[in-house]
């Protein structure tokens, strides 16, 4: 008589069932004590200790601009400079020409303090 795979499987199941009947296992009971009563204070203590540990590594000499996003600094506005006119001298050789009127000095640009742009906020640290 030839042994097949089904015979081997059936015999293994019978042996397993016989061994399981001989085992004496306590029935599993759920605890009446709520686990959140332990987990909540434990999480609070771990968070507190972690907060103290991270606070100890922050340097106390870091500038305020590194700790906050925006810094507002009151800067007094400078007085507006008055445009001055420059009179051109007429050379003596051209004294017979009509008198030229004085004209204002042409401005090529404005100073950076007059454009009301906060350049200090553009600096990256």
XYZ file of C-alpha atoms in Angstrom:
125
model
C 0.000 0.000 0.000
C 1.352 3.341 -1.038
C 1.276 6.385 1.295
C -0.083 9.524 -0.317
C 0.171 13.165 0.626
C -3.417 13.137 1.924
C -2.557 10.326 4.363
C 0.370 12.296 5.729
C -1.780 15.406 6.163
C -4.569 13.464 7.928
C -2.097 11.809 10.322
C -0.453 15.153 11.161
C -3.847 16.699 11.969
C -4.763 13.773 14.258
C -1.482 14.095 16.173
C -1.963 17.845 16.520
C -5.519 17.450 17.842
C -4.436 14.809 20.403
C -1.653 17.040 21.711
C -3.935 20.073 21.923
C -6.490 18.109 24.016
C -3.805 17.327 26.582
C -2.818 20.999 27.057
C -4.341 22.844 30.008
C -4.551 26.591 29.283
C -6.068 29.233 31.502
C -8.916 31.073 29.870
C -7.902 34.536 28.717
C -9.561 37.314 30.688
C -9.654 40.987 29.917
C -8.333 43.270 32.606
C -10.844 45.325 34.526
C -8.195 48.015 35.035
C -8.318 50.624 32.196
C -4.978 50.929 30.456
C -5.449 54.628 29.674
C -5.064 55.322 33.404
C -1.457 54.219 33.105
C -0.764 55.385 29.541
C -1.835 59.018 30.030
C 0.472 59.888 32.954
C 3.311 57.936 31.353
C 2.937 59.921 28.114
C 2.837 63.187 30.082
C 6.038 62.332 31.961
C 7.830 61.257 28.780
C 6.741 64.485 27.031
C 7.895 66.610 29.962
C 11.323 64.970 30.073
C 11.673 65.268 26.287
C 10.746 68.969 26.492
C 13.378 69.597 29.148
C 15.964 67.741 27.065
C 15.259 69.758 23.920
C 15.176 73.051 25.848
C 18.637 72.323 27.252
C 20.110 72.135 23.738
C 18.824 75.543 22.627
C 21.583 78.114 22.831
C 20.765 81.100 24.983
C 23.011 83.431 22.987
C 21.071 83.065 19.722
C 19.833 86.397 18.366
C 16.162 87.236 18.482
C 15.966 87.235 14.693
C 16.857 83.535 14.633
C 14.025 82.642 17.026
C 11.143 84.624 15.521
C 9.841 84.965 12.009
C 9.370 88.738 11.748
C 11.063 91.516 13.691
C 9.613 95.012 13.680
C 12.097 97.816 14.251
C 10.998 101.441 14.539
C 13.264 103.576 12.425
C 12.769 107.346 12.442
C 12.093 108.698 8.972
C 14.876 111.048 7.780
C 14.039 114.599 6.832
C 13.424 115.075 3.128
C 16.361 116.801 1.501
C 15.505 119.927 -0.410
C 16.562 120.116 -4.016
C 19.137 122.884 -4.458
C 19.717 124.783 -7.639
C 23.179 125.441 -8.977
C 23.828 128.592 -10.938
C 26.205 128.244 -13.815
C 28.816 130.930 -14.286
C 28.849 132.620 -17.654
C 32.322 132.830 -19.154
C 33.585 136.363 -19.848
C 33.898 135.668 -23.566
C 30.182 135.108 -23.857
C 29.083 138.154 -21.895
C 27.374 139.638 -24.948
C 24.880 136.714 -25.088
C 21.592 137.066 -23.257
C 21.560 136.149 -19.616
C 20.902 132.445 -19.072
C 18.455 131.383 -16.450
C 19.666 129.124 -13.663
C 18.470 125.561 -13.971
C 18.214 122.861 -11.286
C 20.843 120.137 -11.076
C 19.560 116.995 -12.816
C 19.023 114.048 -10.482
C 20.337 110.734 -11.719
C 18.877 108.597 -8.951
C 17.450 108.591 -5.475
C 19.182 107.447 -2.309
C 18.125 104.078 -0.908
C 16.851 105.755 2.262
C 14.188 107.619 0.275
C 12.478 104.656 -1.399
C 10.807 103.329 1.823
C 11.882 99.724 1.220
C 12.899 97.678 4.265
C 16.138 96.159 2.992
C 16.896 94.686 6.407
C 13.957 92.284 5.998
C 15.471 90.876 2.788
C 18.580 89.533 4.538
C 18.588 85.745 5.095
C 20.333 84.312 8.139
